[in-house]
Amino acid sequence: QVQLVESGGGLVQAGASLRLSCAASGSIFSWAWYRQAPGKQRDLVAAITSGGRTNYADSVKGRFTISRDNAKNTVYLQMNSLRPEDTAVYYCAATSSRGIMYWGKGTLVTVSS
């Protein structure tokens, strides 16, 4: 019912910045970004609640910022000072107004040394 489309991934050098976007086709209550490196589990990177509260993984605090544009039904992840260990597929996750969680297909972020 709800479809999520991520964009903004790519190949960058260490220290560079990227901005990921995720647009939803339906009404969204809360948003999150997860990432998964090959052979690793999918971990929460950042989340933003319906009230605008945010939380971040310790590994990205001070470097990443999650934000949303409710009018555009879009969430963003601004990633600064990227490190090779940030390399992963980044997944957008959204909870609809009906309480159902949806996942995007992912966008690959590769950070070279």
mmCIF file of N, CA and C in Angstrom:
data_model
loop_
_atom_site.group_PDB
_atom_site.id
_atom_site.type_symbol
_atom_site.label_atom_id
_atom_site.label_comp_id
_atom_site.label_asym_id
_atom_site.label_seq_id
_atom_site.Cartn_x
_atom_site.Cartn_y
_atom_site.Cartn_z
ATOM 1 N N GLN A 1 0.831 -1.199 0.000
ATOM 2 C CA GLN A 1 0.000 0.000 0.000
ATOM 3 C C GLN A 1 0.873 1.258 0.000
ATOM 4 N N VAL A 2 1.807 1.323 0.945
ATOM 5 C CA VAL A 2 2.777 2.413 0.995
ATOM 6 C C VAL A 2 4.042 1.960 0.290
ATOM 7 N N GLN A 3 4.540 2.789 -0.600
ATOM 8 C CA GLN A 3 5.785 2.516 -1.290
ATOM 9 C C GLN A 3 6.803 3.588 -0.959
ATOM 10 N N LEU A 4 8.045 3.156 -0.720
ATOM 11 C CA LEU A 4 9.129 4.053 -0.376
ATOM 12 C C LEU A 4 10.204 3.974 -1.450
ATOM 13 N N VAL A 5 10.714 5.115 -1.852
ATOM 14 C CA VAL A 5 11.753 5.182 -2.866
ATOM 15 C C VAL A 5 12.907 6.009 -2.330
ATOM 16 N N GLU A 6 14.070 5.362 -2.157
ATOM 17 C CA GLU A 6 15.266 6.048 -1.686
ATOM 18 C C GLU A 6 16.085 6.558 -2.866
ATOM 19 N N SER A 7 16.838 7.611 -2.618
ATOM 20 C CA SER A 7 17.750 8.137 -3.613
ATOM 21 C C SER A 7 18.880 8.873 -2.911
ATOM 22 N N GLY A 8 19.943 9.133 -3.645
ATOM 23 C CA GLY A 8 21.047 9.925 -3.122
ATOM 24 C C GLY A 8 22.308 9.156 -2.816
ATOM 25 N N GLY A 9 22.265 7.844 -2.885
ATOM 26 C CA GLY A 9 23.459 7.063 -2.634
ATOM 27 C C GLY A 9 24.467 7.215 -3.753
ATOM 28 N N GLY A 10 25.672 6.749 -3.483
ATOM 29 C CA GLY A 10 26.718 6.839 -4.482
ATOM 30 C C GLY A 10 28.069 6.514 -3.910
ATOM 31 N N LEU A 11 29.087 6.727 -4.720
ATOM 32 C CA LEU A 11 30.474 6.485 -4.340
ATOM 33 C C LEU A 11 31.151 7.811 -4.059
ATOM 34 N N VAL A 12 31.681 7.948 -2.845
ATOM 35 C CA VAL A 12 32.364 9.176 -2.447
ATOM 36 C C VAL A 12 33.637 8.832 -1.708
ATOM 37 N N GLN A 13 34.499 9.824 -1.579
ATOM 38 C CA GLN A 13 35.724 9.658 -0.818
ATOM 39 C C GLN A 13 35.491 9.964 0.652
ATOM 40 N N ALA A 14 36.334 9.412 1.489
ATOM 41 C CA ALA A 14 36.251 9.685 2.914
ATOM 42 C C ALA A 14 36.298 11.183 3.171
ATOM 43 N N GLY A 15 35.446 11.631 4.083
ATOM 44 C CA GLY A 15 35.349 13.038 4.403
ATOM 45 C C GLY A 15 34.274 13.773 3.640
ATOM 46 N N ALA A 16 33.739 13.158 2.606
ATOM 47 C CA ALA A 16 32.709 13.789 1.789
ATOM 48 C C ALA A 16 31.348 13.696 2.464
ATOM 49 N N SER A 17 30.372 14.323 1.830
ATOM 50 C CA SER A 17 29.005 14.333 2.335
ATOM 51 C C SER A 17 28.042 13.794 1.294
ATOM 52 N N LEU A 18 26.962 13.219 1.760
ATOM 53 C CA LEU A 18 25.864 12.775 0.925
ATOM 54 C C LEU A 18 24.559 13.085 1.630
ATOM 55 N N ARG A 19 23.537 13.287 0.839
ATOM 56 C CA ARG A 19 22.199 13.500 1.370
ATOM 57 C C ARG A 19 21.262 12.471 0.753
ATOM 58 N N LEU A 20 20.727 11.602 1.575
ATOM 59 C CA LEU A 20 19.786 10.600 1.130
ATOM 60 C C LEU A 20 18.367 11.120 1.278
ATOM 61 N N SER A 21 17.520 10.726 0.352
ATOM 62 C CA SER A 21 16.118 11.097 0.389
ATOM 63 C C SER A 21 15.261 9.849 0.290
ATOM 64 N N CYS A 22 14.097 9.911 0.884
ATOM 65 C CA CYS A 22 13.130 8.821 0.802
ATOM 66 C C CYS A 22 11.748 9.421 0.713
ATOM 67 N N ALA A 23 11.084 9.166 -0.382
ATOM 68 C CA ALA A 23 9.745 9.682 -0.608
ATOM 69 C C ALA A 23 8.731 8.564 -0.474
ATOM 70 N N ALA A 24 7.634 8.859 0.188
ATOM 71 C CA ALA A 24 6.585 7.878 0.425
ATOM 72 C C ALA A 24 5.349 8.205 -0.390
ATOM 73 N N SER A 25 4.638 7.154 -0.772
ATOM 74 C CA SER A 25 3.418 7.324 -1.550
ATOM 75 C C SER A 25 2.187 7.511 -0.680
ATOM 76 N N GLY A 26 2.295 7.210 0.597
ATOM 77 C CA GLY A 26 1.176 7.316 1.513
ATOM 78 C C GLY A 26 1.531 8.114 2.752
ATOM 79 N N SER A 27 0.565 8.259 3.621
ATOM 80 C CA SER A 27 0.750 9.028 4.848
ATOM 81 C C SER A 27 1.668 8.286 5.812
ATOM 82 N N ILE A 28 2.663 9.005 6.355
ATOM 83 C CA ILE A 28 3.678 8.417 7.215
ATOM 84 C C ILE A 28 3.606 9.021 8.610
ATOM 85 N N PHE A 29 3.701 8.158 9.614
ATOM 86 C CA PHE A 29 3.668 8.576 11.005
ATOM 87 C C PHE A 29 5.074 8.837 11.545
ATOM 88 N N SER A 30 5.996 7.928 11.270
ATOM 89 C CA SER A 30 7.371 8.085 11.726
ATOM 90 C C SER A 30 8.323 7.474 10.698
ATOM 91 N N TRP A 31 9.572 7.917 10.758
ATOM 92 C CA TRP A 31 10.573 7.526 9.777
ATOM 93 C C TRP A 31 11.827 7.021 10.458
ATOM 94 N N ALA A 32 12.589 6.219 9.727
ATOM 95 C CA ALA A 32 13.887 5.785 10.209
ATOM 96 C C ALA A 32 14.773 5.422 9.032
ATOM 97 N N TRP A 33 16.067 5.477 9.272
ATOM 98 C CA TRP A 33 17.063 4.986 8.331
ATOM 99 C C TRP A 33 17.834 3.850 8.991
ATOM 100 N N TYR A 34 17.987 2.776 8.253
ATOM 101 C CA TYR A 34 18.802 1.641 8.659
ATOM 102 C C TYR A 34 19.907 1.452 7.630
ATOM 103 N N ARG A 35 20.927 0.705 8.008
ATOM 104 C CA ARG A 35 21.961 0.355 7.047
ATOM 105 C C ARG A 35 22.428 -1.068 7.285
ATOM 106 N N GLN A 36 22.905 -1.679 6.217
ATOM 107 C CA GLN A 36 23.359 -3.053 6.282
ATOM 108 C C GLN A 36 24.558 -3.224 5.365
ATOM 109 N N ALA A 37 25.678 -3.578 5.958
ATOM 110 C CA ALA A 37 26.877 -3.898 5.205
ATOM 111 C C ALA A 37 26.882 -5.392 4.900
ATOM 112 N N PRO A 38 27.605 -5.817 3.864
ATOM 113 C CA PRO A 38 27.655 -7.246 3.532
ATOM 114 C C PRO A 38 28.099 -8.088 4.720
ATOM 115 N N GLY A 39 27.349 -9.132 5.004
ATOM 116 C CA GLY A 39 27.668 -10.014 6.104
ATOM 117 C C GLY A 39 27.325 -9.478 7.471
ATOM 118 N N LYS A 40 26.704 -8.314 7.533
ATOM 119 C CA LYS A 40 26.352 -7.689 8.799
ATOM 120 C C LYS A 40 24.834 -7.604 8.942
ATOM 121 N N GLN A 41 24.395 -7.400 10.160
ATOM 122 C CA GLN A 41 22.974 -7.220 10.413
ATOM 123 C C GLN A 41 22.545 -5.816 10.021
ATOM 124 N N ARG A 42 21.246 -5.662 9.835
ATOM 125 C CA ARG A 42 20.694 -4.359 9.534
ATOM 126 C C ARG A 42 20.499 -3.588 10.834
ATOM 127 N N ASP A 43 21.141 -2.439 10.937
ATOM 128 C CA ASP A 43 21.133 -1.663 12.166
ATOM 129 C C ASP A 43 20.462 -0.317 11.958
ATOM 130 N N LEU A 44 19.835 0.155 13.016
ATOM 131 C CA LEU A 44 19.229 1.482 12.999
ATOM 132 C C LEU A 44 20.311 2.549 12.978
ATOM 133 N N VAL A 45 20.167 3.500 12.084
ATOM 134 C CA VAL A 45 21.086 4.624 11.975
ATOM 135 C C VAL A 45 20.499 5.867 12.620
ATOM 136 N N ALA A 46 19.269 6.185 12.269
ATOM 137 C CA ALA A 46 18.612 7.378 12.776
ATOM 138 C C ALA A 46 17.117 7.202 12.655
ATOM 139 N N ALA A 47 16.388 7.877 13.519
ATOM 140 C CA ALA A 47 14.938 7.817 13.487
ATOM 141 C C ALA A 47 14.366 9.159 13.887
ATOM 142 N N ILE A 48 13.181 9.437 13.389
ATOM 143 C CA ILE A 48 12.466 10.645 13.768
ATOM 144 C C ILE A 48 11.012 10.270 13.992
ATOM 145 N N THR A 49 10.482 10.696 15.122
ATOM 146 C CA THR A 49 9.124 10.340 15.497
ATOM 147 C C THR A 49 8.128 11.332 14.928
ATOM 148 N N SER A 50 6.857 11.031 15.142
ATOM 149 C CA SER A 50 5.801 11.927 14.677
ATOM 150 C C SER A 50 5.885 13.296 15.333
ATOM 151 N N GLY A 51 6.442 13.352 16.541
ATOM 152 C CA GLY A 51 6.594 14.610 17.240
ATOM 153 C C GLY A 51 7.869 15.354 16.905
ATOM 154 N N GLY A 52 8.699 14.789 16.032
ATOM 155 C CA GLY A 52 9.923 15.441 15.623
ATOM 156 C C GLY A 52 11.146 15.083 16.451
ATOM 157 N N ARG A 53 10.996 14.194 17.410
ATOM 158 C CA ARG A 53 12.150 13.757 18.198
ATOM 159 C C ARG A 53 13.036 12.855 17.352
ATOM 160 N N THR A 54 14.332 12.981 17.541
ATOM 161 C CA THR A 54 15.296 12.202 16.774
ATOM 162 C C THR A 54 16.177 11.380 17.695
ATOM 163 N N ASN A 55 16.685 10.292 17.165
ATOM 164 C CA ASN A 55 17.694 9.517 17.852
ATOM 165 C C ASN A 55 18.639 8.928 16.818
ATOM 166 N N TYR A 56 19.884 8.701 17.252
ATOM 167 C CA TYR A 56 20.935 8.280 16.347
ATOM 168 C C TYR A 56 21.761 7.165 16.954
ATOM 169 N N ALA A 57 22.297 6.339 16.087
ATOM 170 C CA ALA A 57 23.297 5.392 16.525
ATOM 171 C C ALA A 57 24.536 6.146 16.980
ATOM 172 N N ASP A 58 25.207 5.614 17.987
ATOM 173 C CA ASP A 58 26.390 6.288 18.509
ATOM 174 C C ASP A 58 27.445 6.516 17.428
ATOM 175 N N SER A 59 27.530 5.616 16.484
ATOM 176 C CA SER A 59 28.557 5.696 15.459
ATOM 177 C C SER A 59 28.369 6.864 14.496
ATOM 178 N N VAL A 60 27.173 7.453 14.462
ATOM 179 C CA VAL A 60 26.912 8.540 13.517
ATOM 180 C C VAL A 60 26.555 9.849 14.202
ATOM 181 N N LYS A 61 26.476 9.856 15.518
ATOM 182 C CA LYS A 61 26.137 11.082 16.229
ATOM 183 C C LYS A 61 27.148 12.177 15.929
ATOM 184 N N GLY A 62 26.629 13.356 15.647
ATOM 185 C CA GLY A 62 27.479 14.481 15.309
ATOM 186 C C GLY A 62 27.846 14.563 13.849
ATOM 187 N N ARG A 63 27.582 13.511 13.086
ATOM 188 C CA ARG A 63 27.907 13.497 11.663
ATOM 189 C C ARG A 63 26.665 13.410 10.778
ATOM 190 N N PHE A 64 25.660 12.681 11.217
ATOM 191 C CA PHE A 64 24.446 12.478 10.434
ATOM 192 C C PHE A 64 23.291 13.249 11.056
ATOM 193 N N THR A 65 22.379 13.690 10.208
ATOM 194 C CA THR A 65 21.183 14.382 10.658
ATOM 195 C C THR A 65 19.977 13.868 9.887
ATOM 196 N N ILE A 66 18.949 13.451 10.610
ATOM 197 C CA ILE A 66 17.708 13.045 9.980
ATOM 198 C C ILE A 66 16.713 14.194 10.067
ATOM 199 N N SER A 67 15.986 14.404 9.007
ATOM 200 C CA SER A 67 14.974 15.445 8.977
ATOM 201 C C SER A 67 13.837 14.993 8.081
ATOM 202 N N ARG A 68 12.744 15.708 8.147
ATOM 203 C CA ARG A 68 11.584 15.348 7.347
ATOM 204 C C ARG A 68 10.897 16.584 6.799
ATOM 205 N N ASP A 69 10.180 16.385 5.730
ATOM 206 C CA ASP A 69 9.341 17.407 5.141
ATOM 207 C C ASP A 69 7.965 16.774 4.996
ATOM 208 N N ASN A 70 7.091 17.077 5.930
ATOM 209 C CA ASN A 70 5.781 16.443 5.935
ATOM 210 C C ASN A 70 4.954 16.810 4.703
ATOM 211 N N ALA A 71 5.111 18.032 4.223
ATOM 212 C CA ALA A 71 4.364 18.450 3.042
ATOM 213 C C ALA A 71 4.746 17.627 1.826
ATOM 214 N N LYS A 72 6.022 17.266 1.732
ATOM 215 C CA LYS A 72 6.505 16.464 0.608
ATOM 216 C C LYS A 72 6.483 14.972 0.903
ATOM 217 N N ASN A 73 6.122 14.621 2.142
ATOM 218 C CA ASN A 73 6.104 13.220 2.562
ATOM 219 C C ASN A 73 7.454 12.563 2.291
ATOM 220 N N THR A 74 8.497 13.249 2.713
ATOM 221 C CA THR A 74 9.860 12.834 2.423
ATOM 222 C C THR A 74 10.726 12.965 3.667
ATOM 223 N N VAL A 75 11.618 12.014 3.849
ATOM 224 C CA VAL A 75 12.594 12.064 4.928
ATOM 225 C C VAL A 75 13.981 12.133 4.315
ATOM 226 N N TYR A 76 14.905 12.761 5.027
ATOM 227 C CA TYR A 76 16.257 12.944 4.540
ATOM 228 C C TYR A 76 17.260 12.452 5.576
ATOM 229 N N LEU A 77 18.404 12.063 5.085
ATOM 230 C CA LEU A 77 19.528 11.755 5.958
ATOM 231 C C LEU A 77 20.744 12.477 5.413
ATOM 232 N N GLN A 78 21.143 13.531 6.101
ATOM 233 C CA GLN A 78 22.348 14.260 5.741
ATOM 234 C C GLN A 78 23.532 13.581 6.397
ATOM 235 N N MET A 79 24.478 13.144 5.602
ATOM 236 C CA MET A 79 25.633 12.410 6.089
ATOM 237 C C MET A 79 26.885 13.218 5.787
ATOM 238 N N ASN A 80 27.563 13.645 6.830
ATOM 239 C CA ASN A 80 28.789 14.412 6.702
ATOM 240 C C ASN A 80 29.965 13.616 7.244
ATOM 241 N N SER A 81 31.149 14.022 6.850
ATOM 242 C CA SER A 81 32.382 13.393 7.322
ATOM 243 C C SER A 81 32.320 11.883 7.177
ATOM 244 N N LEU A 82 31.939 11.433 6.009
ATOM 245 C CA LEU A 82 31.753 10.006 5.781
ATOM 246 C C LEU A 82 33.065 9.242 5.925
ATOM 247 N N ARG A 83 32.938 8.063 6.458
ATOM 248 C CA ARG A 83 34.069 7.174 6.694
ATOM 249 C C ARG A 83 33.871 5.874 5.932
ATOM 250 N N PRO A 84 34.949 5.163 5.630
ATOM 251 C CA PRO A 84 34.788 3.880 4.931
ATOM 252 C C PRO A 84 33.852 2.919 5.661
ATOM 253 N N GLU A 85 33.835 2.954 6.976
ATOM 254 C CA GLU A 85 32.960 2.074 7.726
ATOM 255 C C GLU A 85 31.482 2.438 7.607
ATOM 256 N N ASP A 86 31.183 3.573 7.000
ATOM 257 C CA ASP A 86 29.798 3.930 6.715
ATOM 258 C C ASP A 86 29.276 3.232 5.461
ATOM 259 N N THR A 87 30.136 2.573 4.733
ATOM 260 C CA THR A 87 29.736 1.880 3.513
ATOM 261 C C THR A 87 28.693 0.815 3.825
ATOM 262 N N ALA A 88 27.558 0.911 3.161
ATOM 263 C CA ALA A 88 26.458 -0.014 3.402
ATOM 264 C C ALA A 88 25.328 0.314 2.448
ATOM 265 N N VAL A 89 24.361 -0.573 2.402
ATOM 266 C CA VAL A 89 23.089 -0.257 1.776
ATOM 267 C C VAL A 89 22.226 0.410 2.829
ATOM 268 N N TYR A 90 21.735 1.571 2.518
ATOM 269 C CA TYR A 90 20.911 2.328 3.441
ATOM 270 C C TYR A 90 19.445 2.156 3.072
ATOM 271 N N TYR A 91 18.659 1.788 4.058
ATOM 272 C CA TYR A 91 17.241 1.517 3.859
ATOM 273 C C TYR A 91 16.385 2.535 4.595
ATOM 274 N N CYS A 92 15.425 3.043 3.895
ATOM 275 C CA CYS A 92 14.417 3.884 4.498
ATOM 276 C C CYS A 92 13.319 2.999 5.076
ATOM 277 N N ALA A 93 12.855 3.332 6.257
ATOM 278 C CA ALA A 93 11.738 2.633 6.877
ATOM 279 C C ALA A 93 10.721 3.653 7.349
ATOM 280 N N ALA A 94 9.467 3.324 7.180
ATOM 281 C CA ALA A 94 8.407 4.251 7.552
ATOM 282 C C ALA A 94 7.252 3.491 8.167
ATOM 283 N N THR A 95 6.663 4.098 9.162
ATOM 284 C CA THR A 95 5.464 3.562 9.784
ATOM 285 C C THR A 95 4.287 4.422 9.355
ATOM 286 N N SER A 96 3.288 3.781 8.809
ATOM 287 C CA SER A 96 2.133 4.507 8.305
ATOM 288 C C SER A 96 1.253 4.979 9.446
ATOM 289 N N SER A 97 0.298 5.806 9.095
ATOM 290 C CA SER A 97 -0.650 6.289 10.089
ATOM 291 C C SER A 97 -1.493 5.171 10.667
ATOM 292 N N ARG A 98 -1.517 4.032 10.002
ATOM 293 C CA ARG A 98 -2.246 2.861 10.494
ATOM 294 C C ARG A 98 -1.364 1.924 11.316
ATOM 295 N N GLY A 99 -0.106 2.310 11.525
ATOM 296 C CA GLY A 99 0.789 1.531 12.359
ATOM 297 C C GLY A 99 1.512 0.413 11.651
ATOM 298 N N ILE A 100 1.531 0.403 10.339
ATOM 299 C CA ILE A 100 2.202 -0.626 9.564
ATOM 300 C C ILE A 100 3.556 -0.108 9.102
ATOM 301 N N MET A 101 4.583 -0.933 9.254
ATOM 302 C CA MET A 101 5.930 -0.546 8.873
ATOM 303 C C MET A 101 6.244 -0.994 7.450
ATOM 304 N N TYR A 102 6.885 -0.114 6.695
ATOM 305 C CA TYR A 102 7.262 -0.386 5.322
ATOM 306 C C TYR A 102 8.745 -0.121 5.133
ATOM 307 N N TRP A 103 9.318 -0.805 4.144
ATOM 308 C CA TRP A 103 10.738 -0.687 3.844
ATOM 309 C C TRP A 103 10.953 -0.291 2.399
ATOM 310 N N GLY A 104 11.947 0.560 2.177
ATOM 311 C CA GLY A 104 12.388 0.831 0.830
ATOM 312 C C GLY A 104 13.315 -0.265 0.340
ATOM 313 N N LYS A 105 13.691 -0.193 -0.914
ATOM 314 C CA LYS A 105 14.567 -1.199 -1.506
ATOM 315 C C LYS A 105 16.034 -0.972 -1.190
ATOM 316 N N GLY A 106 16.382 0.199 -0.715
ATOM 317 C CA GLY A 106 17.744 0.503 -0.325
ATOM 318 C C GLY A 106 18.505 1.286 -1.375
ATOM 319 N N THR A 107 19.483 2.048 -0.913
ATOM 320 C CA THR A 107 20.390 2.771 -1.796
ATOM 321 C C THR A 107 21.807 2.576 -1.273
ATOM 322 N N LEU A 108 22.722 2.288 -2.168
ATOM 323 C CA LEU A 108 24.082 1.933 -1.781
ATOM 324 C C LEU A 108 24.938 3.173 -1.581
ATOM 325 N N VAL A 109 25.599 3.220 -0.440
ATOM 326 C CA VAL A 109 26.580 4.255 -0.136
ATOM 327 C C VAL A 109 27.930 3.586 0.006
ATOM 328 N N THR A 110 28.880 4.006 -0.812
ATOM 329 C CA THR A 110 30.232 3.466 -0.758
ATOM 330 C C THR A 110 31.207 4.600 -0.491
ATOM 331 N N VAL A 111 31.994 4.450 0.549
ATOM 332 C CA VAL A 111 32.964 5.471 0.947
ATOM 333 C C VAL A 111 34.354 4.879 0.794
ATOM 334 N N SER A 112 35.139 5.444 -0.087
ATOM 335 C CA SER A 112 36.480 4.953 -0.338
ATOM 336 C C SER A 112 37.478 5.608 0.604
ATOM 337 N N SER A 113 38.593 4.921 0.826
ATOM 338 C CA SER A 113 39.631 5.424 1.716
ATOM 339 C C SER A 113 40.441 6.517 1.053
#
